[in-house]
CSV table of C-alpha atoms in Angstrom, one decimal:
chain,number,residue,atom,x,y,z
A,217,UNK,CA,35.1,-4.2,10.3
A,218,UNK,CA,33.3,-7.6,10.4
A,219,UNK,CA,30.4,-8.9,7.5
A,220,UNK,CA,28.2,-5.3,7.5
A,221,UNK,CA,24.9,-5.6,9.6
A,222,UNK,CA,21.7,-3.3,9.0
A,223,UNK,CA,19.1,-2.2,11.3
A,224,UNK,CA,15.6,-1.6,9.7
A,225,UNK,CA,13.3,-0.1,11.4
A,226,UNK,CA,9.5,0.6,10.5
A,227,UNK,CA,9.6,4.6,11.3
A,228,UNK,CA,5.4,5.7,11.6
A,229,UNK,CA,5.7,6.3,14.5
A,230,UNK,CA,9.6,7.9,13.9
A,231,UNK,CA,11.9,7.0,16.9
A,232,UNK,CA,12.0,8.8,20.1
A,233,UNK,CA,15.0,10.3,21.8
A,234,UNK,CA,15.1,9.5,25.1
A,235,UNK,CA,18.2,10.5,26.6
A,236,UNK,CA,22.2,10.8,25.6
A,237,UNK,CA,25.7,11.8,27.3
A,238,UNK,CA,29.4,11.7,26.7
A,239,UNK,CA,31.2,9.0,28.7
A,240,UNK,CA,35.1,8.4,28.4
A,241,UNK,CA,37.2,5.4,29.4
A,242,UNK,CA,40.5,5.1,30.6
A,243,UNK,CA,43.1,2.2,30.0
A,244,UNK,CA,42.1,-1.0,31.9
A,245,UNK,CA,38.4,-0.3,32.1
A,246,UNK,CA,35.3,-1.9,31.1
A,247,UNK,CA,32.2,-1.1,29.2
A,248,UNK,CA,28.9,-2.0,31.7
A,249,UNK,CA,27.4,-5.3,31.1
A,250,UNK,CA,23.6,-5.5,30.4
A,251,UNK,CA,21.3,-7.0,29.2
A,252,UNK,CA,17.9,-5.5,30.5
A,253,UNK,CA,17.7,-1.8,28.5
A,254,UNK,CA,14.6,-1.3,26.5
A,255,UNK,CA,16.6,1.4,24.1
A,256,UNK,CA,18.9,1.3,21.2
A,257,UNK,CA,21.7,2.9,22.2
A,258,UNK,CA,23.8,4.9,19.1
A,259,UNK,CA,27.3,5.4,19.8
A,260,UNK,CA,29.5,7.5,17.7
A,261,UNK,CA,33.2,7.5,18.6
A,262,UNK,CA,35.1,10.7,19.3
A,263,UNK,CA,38.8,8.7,20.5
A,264,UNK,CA,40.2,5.7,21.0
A,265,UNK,CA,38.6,1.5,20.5
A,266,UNK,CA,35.8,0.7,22.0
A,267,UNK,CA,35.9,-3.3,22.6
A,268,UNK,CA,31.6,-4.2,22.9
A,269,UNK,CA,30.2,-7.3,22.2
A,270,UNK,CA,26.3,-8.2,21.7
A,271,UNK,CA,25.2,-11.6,22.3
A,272,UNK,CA,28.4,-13.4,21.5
A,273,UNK,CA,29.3,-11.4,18.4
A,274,UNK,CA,32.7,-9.0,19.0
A,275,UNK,CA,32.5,-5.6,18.0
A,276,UNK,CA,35.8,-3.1,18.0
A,277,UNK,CA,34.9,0.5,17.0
A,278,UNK,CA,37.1,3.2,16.6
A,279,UNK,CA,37.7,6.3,16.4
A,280,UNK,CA,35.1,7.7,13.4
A,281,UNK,CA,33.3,5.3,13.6
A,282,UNK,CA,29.3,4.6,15.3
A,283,UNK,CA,27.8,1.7,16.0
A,284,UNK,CA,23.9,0.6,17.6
A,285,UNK,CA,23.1,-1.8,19.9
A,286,UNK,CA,19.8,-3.1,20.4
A,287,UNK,CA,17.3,-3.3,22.9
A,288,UNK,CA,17.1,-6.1,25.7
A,289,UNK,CA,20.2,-7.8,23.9
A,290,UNK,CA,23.0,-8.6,26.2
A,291,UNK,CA,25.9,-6.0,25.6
A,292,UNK,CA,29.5,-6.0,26.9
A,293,UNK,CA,33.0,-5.7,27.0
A,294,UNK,CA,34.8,-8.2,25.2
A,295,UNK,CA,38.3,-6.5,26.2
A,296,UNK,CA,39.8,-4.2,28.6
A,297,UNK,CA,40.2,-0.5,27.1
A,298,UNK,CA,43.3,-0.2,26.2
A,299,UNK,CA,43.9,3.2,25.3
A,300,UNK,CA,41.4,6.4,26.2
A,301,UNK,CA,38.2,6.3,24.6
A,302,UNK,CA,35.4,8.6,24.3
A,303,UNK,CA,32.0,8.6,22.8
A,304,UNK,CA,28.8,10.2,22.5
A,305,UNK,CA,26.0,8.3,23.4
A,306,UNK,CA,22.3,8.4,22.5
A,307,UNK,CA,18.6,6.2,23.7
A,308,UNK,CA,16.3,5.9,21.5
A,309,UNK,CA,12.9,3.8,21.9
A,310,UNK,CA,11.3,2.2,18.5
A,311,UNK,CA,7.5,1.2,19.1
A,312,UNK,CA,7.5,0.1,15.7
A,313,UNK,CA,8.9,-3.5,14.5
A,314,UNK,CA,12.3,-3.4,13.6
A,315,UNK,CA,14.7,-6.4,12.1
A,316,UNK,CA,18.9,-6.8,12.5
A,317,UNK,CA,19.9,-8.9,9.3
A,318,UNK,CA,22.7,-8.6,6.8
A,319,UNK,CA,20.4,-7.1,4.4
A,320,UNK,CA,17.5,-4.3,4.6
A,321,UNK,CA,14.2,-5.7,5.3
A,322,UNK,CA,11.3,-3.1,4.2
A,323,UNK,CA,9.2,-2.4,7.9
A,324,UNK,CA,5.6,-1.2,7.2
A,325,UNK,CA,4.0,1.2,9.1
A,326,UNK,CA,2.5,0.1,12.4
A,327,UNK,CA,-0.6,2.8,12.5
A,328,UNK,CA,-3.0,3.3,9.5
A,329,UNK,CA,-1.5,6.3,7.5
A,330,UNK,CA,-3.8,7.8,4.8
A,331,UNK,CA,-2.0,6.8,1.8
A,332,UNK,CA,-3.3,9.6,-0.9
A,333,UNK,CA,-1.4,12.4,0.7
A,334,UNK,CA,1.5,10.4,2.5
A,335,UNK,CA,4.6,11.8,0.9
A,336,UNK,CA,6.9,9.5,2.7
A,337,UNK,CA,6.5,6.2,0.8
A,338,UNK,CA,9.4,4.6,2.5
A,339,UNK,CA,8.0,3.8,5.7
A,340,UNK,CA,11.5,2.4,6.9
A,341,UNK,CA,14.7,3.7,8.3
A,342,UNK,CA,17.7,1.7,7.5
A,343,UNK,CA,20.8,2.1,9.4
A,344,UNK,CA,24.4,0.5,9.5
A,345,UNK,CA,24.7,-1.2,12.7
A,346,UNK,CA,28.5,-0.5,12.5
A,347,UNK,CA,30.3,2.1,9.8
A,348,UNK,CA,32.0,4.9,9.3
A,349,UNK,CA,31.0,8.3,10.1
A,350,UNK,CA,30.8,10.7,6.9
A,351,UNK,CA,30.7,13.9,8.8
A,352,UNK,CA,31.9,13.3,12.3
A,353,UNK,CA,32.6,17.0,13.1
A,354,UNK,CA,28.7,18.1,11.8
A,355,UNK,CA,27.3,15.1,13.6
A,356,UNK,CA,29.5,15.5,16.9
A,357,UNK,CA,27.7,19.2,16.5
A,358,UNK,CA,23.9,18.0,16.1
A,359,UNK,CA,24.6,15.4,19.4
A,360,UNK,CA,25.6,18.2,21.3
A,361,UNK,CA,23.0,20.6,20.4
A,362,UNK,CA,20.4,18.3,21.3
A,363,UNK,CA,22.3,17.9,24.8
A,364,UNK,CA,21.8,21.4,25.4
A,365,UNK,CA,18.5,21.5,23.9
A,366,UNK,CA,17.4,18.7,26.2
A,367,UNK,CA,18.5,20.4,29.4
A,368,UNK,CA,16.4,23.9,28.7
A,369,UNK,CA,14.2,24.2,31.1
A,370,UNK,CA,11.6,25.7,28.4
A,371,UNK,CA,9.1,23.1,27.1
A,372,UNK,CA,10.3,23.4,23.3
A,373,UNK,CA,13.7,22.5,24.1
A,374,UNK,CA,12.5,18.5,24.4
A,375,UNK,CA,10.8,19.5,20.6
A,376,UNK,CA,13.8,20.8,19.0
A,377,UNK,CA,16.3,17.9,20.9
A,378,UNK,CA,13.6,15.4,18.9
A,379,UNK,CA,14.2,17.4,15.4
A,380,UNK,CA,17.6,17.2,15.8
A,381,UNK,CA,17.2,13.6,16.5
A,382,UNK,CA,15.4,13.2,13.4
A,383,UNK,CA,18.0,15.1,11.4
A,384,UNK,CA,20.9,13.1,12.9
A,385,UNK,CA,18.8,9.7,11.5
A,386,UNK,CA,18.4,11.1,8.2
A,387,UNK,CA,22.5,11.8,8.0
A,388,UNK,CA,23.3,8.5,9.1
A,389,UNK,CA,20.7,6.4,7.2
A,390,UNK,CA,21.0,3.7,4.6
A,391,UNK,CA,19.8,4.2,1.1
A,392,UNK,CA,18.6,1.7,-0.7
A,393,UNK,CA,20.0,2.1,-3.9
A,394,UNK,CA,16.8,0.2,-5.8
A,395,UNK,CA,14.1,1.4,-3.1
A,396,UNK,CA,15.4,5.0,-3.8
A,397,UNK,CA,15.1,4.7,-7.6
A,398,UNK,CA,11.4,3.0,-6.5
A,399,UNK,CA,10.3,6.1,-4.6
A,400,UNK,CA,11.9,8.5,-7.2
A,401,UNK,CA,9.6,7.1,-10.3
A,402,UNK,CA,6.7,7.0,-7.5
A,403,UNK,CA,6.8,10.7,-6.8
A,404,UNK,CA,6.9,11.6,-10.8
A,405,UNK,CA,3.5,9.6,-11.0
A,406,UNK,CA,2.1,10.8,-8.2
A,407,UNK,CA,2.9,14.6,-9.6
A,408,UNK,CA,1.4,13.4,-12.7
A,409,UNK,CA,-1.5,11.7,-11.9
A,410,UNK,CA,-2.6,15.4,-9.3
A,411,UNK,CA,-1.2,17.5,-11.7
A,412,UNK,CA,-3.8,16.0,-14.8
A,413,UNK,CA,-6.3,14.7,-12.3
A,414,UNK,CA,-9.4,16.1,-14.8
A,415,UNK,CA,-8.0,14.4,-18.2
A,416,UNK,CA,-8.3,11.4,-19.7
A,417,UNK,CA,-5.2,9.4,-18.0
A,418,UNK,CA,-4.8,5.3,-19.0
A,419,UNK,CA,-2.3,2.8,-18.4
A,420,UNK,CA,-0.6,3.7,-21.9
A,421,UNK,CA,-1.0,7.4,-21.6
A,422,UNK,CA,1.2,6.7,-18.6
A,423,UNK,CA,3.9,4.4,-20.5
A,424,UNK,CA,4.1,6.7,-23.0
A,425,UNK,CA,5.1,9.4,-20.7
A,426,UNK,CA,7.5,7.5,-18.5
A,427,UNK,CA,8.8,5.2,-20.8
A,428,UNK,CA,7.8,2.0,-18.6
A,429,UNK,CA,5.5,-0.9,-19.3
A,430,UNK,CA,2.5,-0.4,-17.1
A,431,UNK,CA,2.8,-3.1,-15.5
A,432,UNK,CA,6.1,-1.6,-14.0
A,433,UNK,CA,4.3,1.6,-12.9
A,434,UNK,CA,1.4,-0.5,-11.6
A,435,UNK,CA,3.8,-1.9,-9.0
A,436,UNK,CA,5.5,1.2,-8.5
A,437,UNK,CA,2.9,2.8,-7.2
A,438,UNK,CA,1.3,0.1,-5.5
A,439,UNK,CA,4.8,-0.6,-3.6
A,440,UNK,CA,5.1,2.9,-2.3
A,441,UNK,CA,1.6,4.3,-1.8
A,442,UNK,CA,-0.4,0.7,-1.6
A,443,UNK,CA,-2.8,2.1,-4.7
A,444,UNK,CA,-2.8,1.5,-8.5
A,445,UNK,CA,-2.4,4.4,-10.4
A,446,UNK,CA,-6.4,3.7,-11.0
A,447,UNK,CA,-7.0,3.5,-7.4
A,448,UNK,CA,-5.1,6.7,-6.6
A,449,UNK,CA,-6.3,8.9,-9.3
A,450,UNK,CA,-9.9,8.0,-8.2
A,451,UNK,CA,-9.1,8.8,-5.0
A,452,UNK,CA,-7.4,12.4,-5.7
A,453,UNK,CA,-10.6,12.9,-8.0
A,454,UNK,CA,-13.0,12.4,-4.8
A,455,UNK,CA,-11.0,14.6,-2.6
A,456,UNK,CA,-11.5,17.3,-5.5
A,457,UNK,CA,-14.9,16.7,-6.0
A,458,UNK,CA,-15.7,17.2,-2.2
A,459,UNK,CA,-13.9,20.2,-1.9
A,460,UNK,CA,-16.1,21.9,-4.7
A,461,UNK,CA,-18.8,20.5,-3.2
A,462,UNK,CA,-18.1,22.1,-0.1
A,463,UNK,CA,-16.9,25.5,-1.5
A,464,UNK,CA,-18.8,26.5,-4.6
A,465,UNK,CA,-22.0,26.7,-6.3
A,466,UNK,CA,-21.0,24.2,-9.3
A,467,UNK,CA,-23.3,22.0,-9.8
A,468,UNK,CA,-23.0,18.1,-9.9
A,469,UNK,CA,-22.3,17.7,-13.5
A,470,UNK,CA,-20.0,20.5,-13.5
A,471,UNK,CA,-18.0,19.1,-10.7
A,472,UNK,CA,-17.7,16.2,-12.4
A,473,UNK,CA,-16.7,17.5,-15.7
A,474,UNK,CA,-13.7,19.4,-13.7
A,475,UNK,CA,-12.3,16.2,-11.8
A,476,UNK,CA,-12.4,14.0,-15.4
A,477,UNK,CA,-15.8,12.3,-15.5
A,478,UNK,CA,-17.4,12.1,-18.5
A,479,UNK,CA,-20.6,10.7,-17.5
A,480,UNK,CA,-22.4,12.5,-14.6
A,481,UNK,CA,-24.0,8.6,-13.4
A,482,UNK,CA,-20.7,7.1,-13.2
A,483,UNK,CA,-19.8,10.0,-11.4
A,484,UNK,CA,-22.4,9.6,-8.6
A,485,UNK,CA,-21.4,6.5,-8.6
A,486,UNK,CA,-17.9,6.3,-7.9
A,487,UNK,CA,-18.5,9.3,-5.3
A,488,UNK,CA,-21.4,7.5,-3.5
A,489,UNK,CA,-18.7,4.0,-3.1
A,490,UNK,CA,-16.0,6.9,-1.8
A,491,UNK,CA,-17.9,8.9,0.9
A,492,UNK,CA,-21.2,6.5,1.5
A,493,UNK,CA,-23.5,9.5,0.0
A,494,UNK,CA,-24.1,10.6,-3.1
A,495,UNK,CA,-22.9,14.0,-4.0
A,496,UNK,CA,-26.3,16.3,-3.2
A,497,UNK,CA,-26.5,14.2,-0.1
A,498,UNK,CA,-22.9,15.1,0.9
A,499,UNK,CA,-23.7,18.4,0.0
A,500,UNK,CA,-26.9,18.7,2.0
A,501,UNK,CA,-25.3,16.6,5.1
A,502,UNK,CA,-22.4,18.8,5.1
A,503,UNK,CA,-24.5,21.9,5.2
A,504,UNK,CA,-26.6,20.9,7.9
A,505,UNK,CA,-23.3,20.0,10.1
A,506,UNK,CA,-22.1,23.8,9.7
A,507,UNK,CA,-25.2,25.1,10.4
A,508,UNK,CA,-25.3,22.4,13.7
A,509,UNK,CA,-21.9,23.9,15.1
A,510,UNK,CA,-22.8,27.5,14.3
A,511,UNK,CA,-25.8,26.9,15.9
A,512,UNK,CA,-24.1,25.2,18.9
A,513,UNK,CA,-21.6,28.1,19.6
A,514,UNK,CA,-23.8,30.7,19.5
C-alpha cells in the first residue's frame, strides 16, 4: 500500500448516499474511465485486485481492502484485471468542503450550527482513502442492507438506506488520536460547566478539578464548541433563565439567584445583551405572543 492518504471532509451537512451496486470483473477487463462524476465513489473489495488509478497516481486494492475516489477527478484502469474481482460500490455527494492530503485537515461546518447544545464538536469525518477493512463481513452486511433498503418501494426505506450510510462512515472513520483526546476533555467541561451552572465557577475552580492550566481548557473548549468556558456558561445560564421565565412564577431576582448571579443588575444586564430585552420585557413579550397564537386559532 503506497504513502497513506486521508480524505477529510466537513460533515454539517453529513454526506448523502446516492446510489450503490456490486459489479465483478473478469480476467482481461477494464475498470471505466471517467472523469466527469460529481460523487465519491467507496469501494470495498469482496475478491480479487482491482488495478484504478486517479489522476496519474496507481492504486492496486485487494481483496479486504476499500478505497475512495473523488469527485470530478479522472479515474481509471491502470492494468487489465487479471484475476476475478468483485466489489461493492457506493455514491455519495459532500456539499460541504472536503480536502485529500497525507494528513487530516479539521473541515468546519458549512451552515451556522448553534454551538451551546451541539454535541458533535468534531465537525469533520476523516477517512483512509485506501486501507484495510476491520470488519469486512459486518460491513459487506450494512452495504447490502442498504441495497435492499434502497429498493423498497415505502418512503422510509431511502431513510434507513441513509442511517445505514451513516453507520457504515462511522465504522470506517479515522480517529484522530489528539482531536479525540480534545473532544473527550471538551465533553467533561461541558458536563461540568451545565451540571454547576448556578455556582460560583472560575478559571481555577476549573484547573483544580481537571488538573489543567486554564489556559489549556480555555482552548479546549474554544476548539470544539467556539466559546470560552466564560462564554459558554453564560450562555447555558440565559437559556435557564428564559425557561423560568417562561414557566414559573419566580421572580427576577429569584431566577437569577438559581442560574448563579449574585447581583440582580448584572443579571439584567447580561440577559438584556443575550435576548435584546430585559427579563420583565421578555416576560411580558413572550406572554403577549401566546396569547396572539391562542387568539389566532381560535
Amino acid at each position: 500500500m503506497s504513502q497513506p492518504e486521508y480524505l477529510s471532509i466537513s460533515c454539517l451537512p453529513l454526506p448523502t448516499f446516492i446510489e450503490g451496486g456490486y459489479v465483478t470483473f473478469h480476467a482481461g477487463d477494464r475498470h471505466p474511465n471517467r472523469n466527469n462524476l460529481q460523487f465519491f465513489i467507496l469501494m470495498l473489495m469482496e475478491k480479487g485486485q482491482l488495478y484504478i488509478a486517479e489522476d496519474g497516481h496507481n492504486y492496486t486494492v485487494k481483496a479486504g481492502e476499500m478505497f475512495i475516489l473523488q469527485p470530478l477527478h479522472h479515474h481509471y484502469s491502470w492494468h487489465v484485471m487479471t484475476e476475478d474481482t468483485a466489489y461493492y460500490w457506493l455514491h455519495f455527494y459532500v456539499t460541504g468542503r472536503w480536502e485529500q492530503a497525507p494528513n487530516l485537515v479539521s473541515m468546519g461546518s458549512v451552515i451556522n450550527v448553534p454551538t451551546l447544545h451541539h454535541y458533535t464538536p468534531v465537525e469533520t469525518l476523516y477517512l483512509a482513502k485506501h486501507a484495510k477493512i476491520q470488519h469486512p463481513h459486518r460491513l459487506a452486511q450494512m452495504t447490502r442492507q442498504i441495497f435492499k433498503n434502497s429498493e423498497a418501494t415505502e418512503s422510509y426505506g431511502f431513510w434507513q438506506a441513509q442511517q445505514l450510510f451513516i453507520d457504515i462512515l462511522q465504522e470506517i472513520q479515522v480517529q484522530s488520536q489528539q482531536e479525540s483526546a480534545m473532544v473527550q476533555l471538551s465533553n467533561q467541561l461541558q458536563r461540568y460547566l451545565r451540571d454547576h451552572f448556578n455556582e460560583k465557577i472560575t478559571s481555577a475552580t476549573l484547573s483544580r478539578e481537571f488538573h489543567f492550566h486554564p489556559n489549556h481548557l480555555i482552548r479546549t473548549l474554544k476548539a470544539t464548541t467556539g466559546l470560552t468556558p466564560t462564554e459558554y456558561l453564560r450562555q447555558y445560564r440565559m437559556e435557564e433563565a428564559s425557561k423560568r421565565l417562561l414557566n414559573t412564577a419566580m421572580t427576577e431576582t429569584e431566577i437569577a439567584a438559581a442560574v448563579g448571579f449574585q447581583n440582580i443588575y448584572y443579571f439584567s444586564t447580561v440577559f438584556k445583551q443575550y435576548t435584546g430585552l430585559a427579563p420583565t420585557q421578555y416576560r411580558q413579550a413572550q406572554a403577549r405572543q401566546i396569547a396572539t397564537n391562542h387568539e389566532e386559532l381560535t
